[in-house]
Structures are given as structure tokens and as C-alpha cells.
Amino acid sequence: MKDILNADLHCHSKVSDGTLEPEALAARASANGVELWALTDHDEIGGQQRALEAARANGLPYLTGTEISVTFAGKVVHIVGLGFDHHDAALAAGLRATRGGRESRAREMAAGLAQAGIKGAFEGALQYVGNTDLISRTHFARFLVDAGHCVDVPEVFRRFLTPGKPGYVEHRWATLKDAVGWITGAQGLAVIAHPARYGFTANEEYALITEFIGHGGRGIEVVTGSHSTTDAVRYAEVALEFDLLASRGSDFHSPDESHTDLGRLDLLPGQLTPVWSQLQARIHWPT
Ligand code: AMP
Ligand code: MN
Ligand code: MN
Ligand code: MN
């Protein structure tokens, strides 16, 4: 088997807050030269069987995936799970519990937006959700853009959906220990998603990484659509320092919103050990 270079192990479908169906993503990944693919919907594995079958139909090796929302040091951290058994009951139950509070949070977000003069945001956002218990800030953002309140999604986040802004509502997500435990308990491998995005102090980041490893986490995203080139260099060093496996993924959500397309990102620096080198037995091969 030739070495895999163009792995894309992070993206979203309509099953969470992406705009394409798993089948369309598989075709797009294949057309863009992806050699190993994972669909990682937020807190949800309901698209995994479809993604696996679509990958097979496109001749694309596949790893199961998800991206779990975690509360850590007062911030939201995302943990990607790869290569797990998508029929695992404990993982499914954990994700179901994590999704639980989204509807009531969304109603509170809509109340905050109403006070800022934006009416009907709950019903508006709901029109964009494929899966009602996954209503997210992204769906509110799409509604606010289409209703003419903002020109694009980043503007909505800046003005309305980030801490201190009228549509932001704190939420308690899964714990780091639980998220890593659900993934590894289902024979998967846990990865810290886009570490540069959290704005942690050096001490907080050290705590995140060491606690993550202590719970059995093994990987970290180095090259992602959510990182600059400088971020990738920095987290390549972090991966080496903590002996973590390196992951790579576009975090693609939508052809209209995402600046990094499936499979169109820099290669992992050569001195790193790719996460997929330890997941060979978990890959679903197309033949
Ligand atoms: P939620 O899980 O409801 O808090 O929504 C989080 C989602 O919002 C993330 O998965 C991203 O897709 C999206 N998001 C977060 N921050 C931003 C931002 N600054 N600009 C655009 N999208 C964002
Ligand atoms: Mn998202
Ligand atoms: Mn994320
Ligand atoms: Mn993501």
C-alpha cells in the first residue's frame, strides 16, 4: 500500500451544521484527491453509515468520525474521535446526552436576539437545521445573513454569537474525560481539534493537553482549515513535545462559507507521525 498523504479527517454534513449531504461530501472528497476521509459531524454519528457507504461507492478509504463539544476551563473545546465502532451503544448514549440541551439553549439565544431587535430567530434558524436536536450557532448565523441582518456568517459571529454578544448563551457540554472515554471505549482514537482556536493561556493549554493524554487521548490537529501556517508550525512542535499523533482536516462546512475545501490543505510536516498510521486496522477499505 502506498503511503497516504492527502487524508482529510474533519468535515461536517447536513447531519450537523454542514450544508451538503454525506454522499455529496464523499464525491467532493474523491474529486479533490482525498486518499482517506472521515465525516466528523458535531456530537452526532447518525451520518456514519451513509458516509461509509458513499466512500466505498467512490473508491475512498474511510475512517468513522465525530467532533464532540467539551467544556474545559470555561471554554468550549472540540475533541475529534476517529476510527471508532459506530454501533457502540455507550458512545451513542454519550453523544445523545451532549446534544440534549441544544433546543432550550437555542430558545434562550433567540430571546437574546429578540431583545437586540431580531425577531423570530428560533423559527428562522430551525429552517436551516437538518437535525433539530443539533440546532447550533451556525444555523442562527445562516438565518441572520439570509434575513439581511449581516452580510456574512463571520459578521454574525462577531456581532451576535460570541461571548458578551446578545445571542450568545453559555452551555455546559461534555467533560473532557467523558468525551475521550466514549471514543476510546468504542475502539477509536481521540484528537484535540484546532488547538489554536481556543485562546488559552500557556498554563491552560498545558492543562488541556496533559489531562487529555491522562484520559487516553492520543492525537492533535496540526494542519486544519482552522489554522494559519504559523499555527501549524507551532502545533507541529507541540505534537513532537508531547509525543502526540498528528491529524489533518479541512473542517469543511459549505462551498459558500468554508475557505478550505476538502483535501485542499498543506501536507503534514514530515517529521510527525500521522494519526492514521495508528488506525490502519480501523480503515474501511473500498473493495
Ligand atoms: P455551537 O456548537 O452551537 O456553539 O456552534 C459552533 C459552530 O459555530 C462551530 O462548529 C463552527 O461551525 C461555528 N463557528 C464558531 N465560531 C465561528 C466564527 N467565528 N465564524 C464562523 N463560524 C463559527
Ligand atoms: Mn461547525
Ligand atoms: Mn470545531
Ligand atoms: Mn468542525
CSV table of C-alpha atoms and ligand atoms in Angstrom, one decimal, residues 12 16-17 42 67 78 136 138 251 253, ligand 2:
chain,number,residue,atom,x,y,z
A,12,HIS,CA,-19.4,18.4,8.5
A,16,SER,CA,-24.8,18.6,11.9
A,17,ASP,CA,-24.1,22.1,10.6
A,42,HIS,CA,-20.7,17.7,15.8
A,67,GLU,CA,-16.4,16.1,16.8
A,78,HIS,CA,-13.7,20.2,20.4
A,136,SER,CA,-26.3,25.4,16.5
A,138,THR,CA,-24.2,28.2,12.6
A,251,ASP,CA,-13.2,21.4,8.8
A,253,HIS,CA,-18.8,23.0,6.2
B,2,MN,MN,-19.4,23.6,12.9
